XYZ file of C-alpha atoms in Angstrom:
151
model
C 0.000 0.000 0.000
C 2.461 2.443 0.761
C 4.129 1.955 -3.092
C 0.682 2.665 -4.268
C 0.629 5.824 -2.480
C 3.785 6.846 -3.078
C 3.400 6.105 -6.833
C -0.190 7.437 -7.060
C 1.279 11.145 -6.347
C 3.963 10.775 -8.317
C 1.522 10.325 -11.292
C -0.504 12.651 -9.987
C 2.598 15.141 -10.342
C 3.298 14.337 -13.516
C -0.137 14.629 -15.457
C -2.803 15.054 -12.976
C -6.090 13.393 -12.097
C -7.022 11.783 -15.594
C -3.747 9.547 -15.246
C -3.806 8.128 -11.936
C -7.556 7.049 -12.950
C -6.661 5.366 -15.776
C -3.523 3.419 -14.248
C -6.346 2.644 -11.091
C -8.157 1.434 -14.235
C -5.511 -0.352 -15.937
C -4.976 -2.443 -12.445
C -8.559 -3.500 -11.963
C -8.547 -4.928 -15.504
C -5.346 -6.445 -15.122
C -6.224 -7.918 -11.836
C -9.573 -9.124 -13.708
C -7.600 -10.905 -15.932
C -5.030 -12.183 -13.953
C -8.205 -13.798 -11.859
C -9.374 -15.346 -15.136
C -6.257 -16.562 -15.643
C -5.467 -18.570 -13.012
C -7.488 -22.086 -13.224
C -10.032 -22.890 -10.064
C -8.015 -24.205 -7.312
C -10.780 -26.422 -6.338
C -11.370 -29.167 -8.836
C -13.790 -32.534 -9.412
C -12.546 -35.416 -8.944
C -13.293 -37.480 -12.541
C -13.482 -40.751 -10.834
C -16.382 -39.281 -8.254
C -20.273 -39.848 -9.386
C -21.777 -36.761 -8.434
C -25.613 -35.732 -7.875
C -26.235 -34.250 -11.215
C -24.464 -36.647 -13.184
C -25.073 -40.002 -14.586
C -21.553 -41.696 -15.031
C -18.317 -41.258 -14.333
C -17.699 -39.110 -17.403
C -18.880 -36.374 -16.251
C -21.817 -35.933 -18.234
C -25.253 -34.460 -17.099
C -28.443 -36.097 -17.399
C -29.582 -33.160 -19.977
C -26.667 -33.620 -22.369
C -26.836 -37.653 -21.569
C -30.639 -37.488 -23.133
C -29.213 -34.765 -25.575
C -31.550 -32.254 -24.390
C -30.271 -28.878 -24.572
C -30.239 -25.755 -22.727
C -31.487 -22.615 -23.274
C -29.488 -19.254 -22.188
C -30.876 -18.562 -19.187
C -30.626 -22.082 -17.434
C -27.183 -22.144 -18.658
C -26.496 -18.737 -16.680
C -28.319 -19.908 -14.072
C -26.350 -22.817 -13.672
C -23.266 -20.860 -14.255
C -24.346 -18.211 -11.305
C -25.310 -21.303 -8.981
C -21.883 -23.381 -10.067
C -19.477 -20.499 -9.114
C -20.991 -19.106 -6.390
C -21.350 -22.360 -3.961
C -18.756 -21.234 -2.036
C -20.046 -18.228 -0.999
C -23.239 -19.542 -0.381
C -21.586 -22.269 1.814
C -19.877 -19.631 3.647
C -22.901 -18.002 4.364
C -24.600 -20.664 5.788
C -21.817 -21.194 7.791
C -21.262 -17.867 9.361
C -25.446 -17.345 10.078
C -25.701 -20.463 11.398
C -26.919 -21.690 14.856
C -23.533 -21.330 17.461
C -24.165 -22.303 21.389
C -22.942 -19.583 24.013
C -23.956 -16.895 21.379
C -21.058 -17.008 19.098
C -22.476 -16.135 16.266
C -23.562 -12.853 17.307
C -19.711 -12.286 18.309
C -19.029 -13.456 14.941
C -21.921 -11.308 13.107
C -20.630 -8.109 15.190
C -16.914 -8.645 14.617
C -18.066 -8.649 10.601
C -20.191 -5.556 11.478
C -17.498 -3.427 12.926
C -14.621 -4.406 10.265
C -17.183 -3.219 7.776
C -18.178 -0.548 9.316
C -14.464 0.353 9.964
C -13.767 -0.455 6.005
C -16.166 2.019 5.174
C -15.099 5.397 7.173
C -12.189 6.939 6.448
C -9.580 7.822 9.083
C -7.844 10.872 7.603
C -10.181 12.262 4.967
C -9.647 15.864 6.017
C -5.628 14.761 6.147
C -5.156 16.177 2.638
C -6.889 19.610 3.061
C -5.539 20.042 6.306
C -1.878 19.800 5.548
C -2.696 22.208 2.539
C -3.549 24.817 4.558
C -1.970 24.931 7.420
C 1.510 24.043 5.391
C 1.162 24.354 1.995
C 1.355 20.853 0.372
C 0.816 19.804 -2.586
C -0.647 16.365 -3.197
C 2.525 14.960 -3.901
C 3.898 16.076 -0.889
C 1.559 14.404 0.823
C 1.269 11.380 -0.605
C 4.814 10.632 -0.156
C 4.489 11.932 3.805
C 1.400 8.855 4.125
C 3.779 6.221 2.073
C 6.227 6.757 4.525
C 4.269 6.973 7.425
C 2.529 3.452 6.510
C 6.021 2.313 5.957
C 7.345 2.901 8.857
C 4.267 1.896 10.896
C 4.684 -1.710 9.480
């Protein structure tokens, strides 16, 4: 984080604010990609009958009987296929706990998003502006190195 920082203002010196968008850009997409990239860690076993299929092949009842699907059962099955974990975690996190862990659990989620979503040193910027006269790259590379140095 403090690299980003530090290199965010030093963009920010060079051309501005239309820059250090697009580079924030350019890393989303590239970190898009480099998810897309990367094969699924968790894999089927080929030798393992599962629920929705028939043999060991691997192939569904549907394309077994050579029915086929239409778009929106194929999404569907898509949105319900990669999201399983999430859903698994979810039951897991709301479920039942004794000694009321799991509203220990639900309010130590509650306050690290709550925490995630306000902003320590908003006013940081505009205050070190006027009272000293810094520029944004000034202050960027005063936060990189206090980060750095608080690690």
């Amino acid at each position: 984080m403090p690299l980003a920082d530090f290199c965010g203002g030093q963009i920010y010196k060079a051309g501005g604010f239309l820059p250090v968008y697009i580079t924030s850009l350019s890393f989303v997409f590239l970190g898009l990609f480099y998810i897309w990239l990367i094969p699924e860690s968790i894999t089927k076993r080929s030798h393992v009958k599962t629920e929705d299929t028939d043999d060991i092949n691997g192939e569904t009842k549907e394309e077994a009987n050579g029915k086929r699907e239409n778009i929106c059962q194929r999404l569907w099955r898509f949105f319900t296929e990669t999201n399983k974990l999430l859903i698994e975690t979810f039951k897991y996190v709301f479920s039942k706990r004794e000694h009321g862990e799991r509203g220990v659990i639900m309010g130590m989620l509650a306050l690290s998003f709550i925490g995630s979503m306000r902003s320590r040193d908003t006013n940081g910027l505009l205050y070190t502006q006027k009272k000293f006269g810094w520029t944004v790259t000034q202050y960027t590379n005063y936060k990189s190195f206090l980060v750095f140095t608080l690690l």
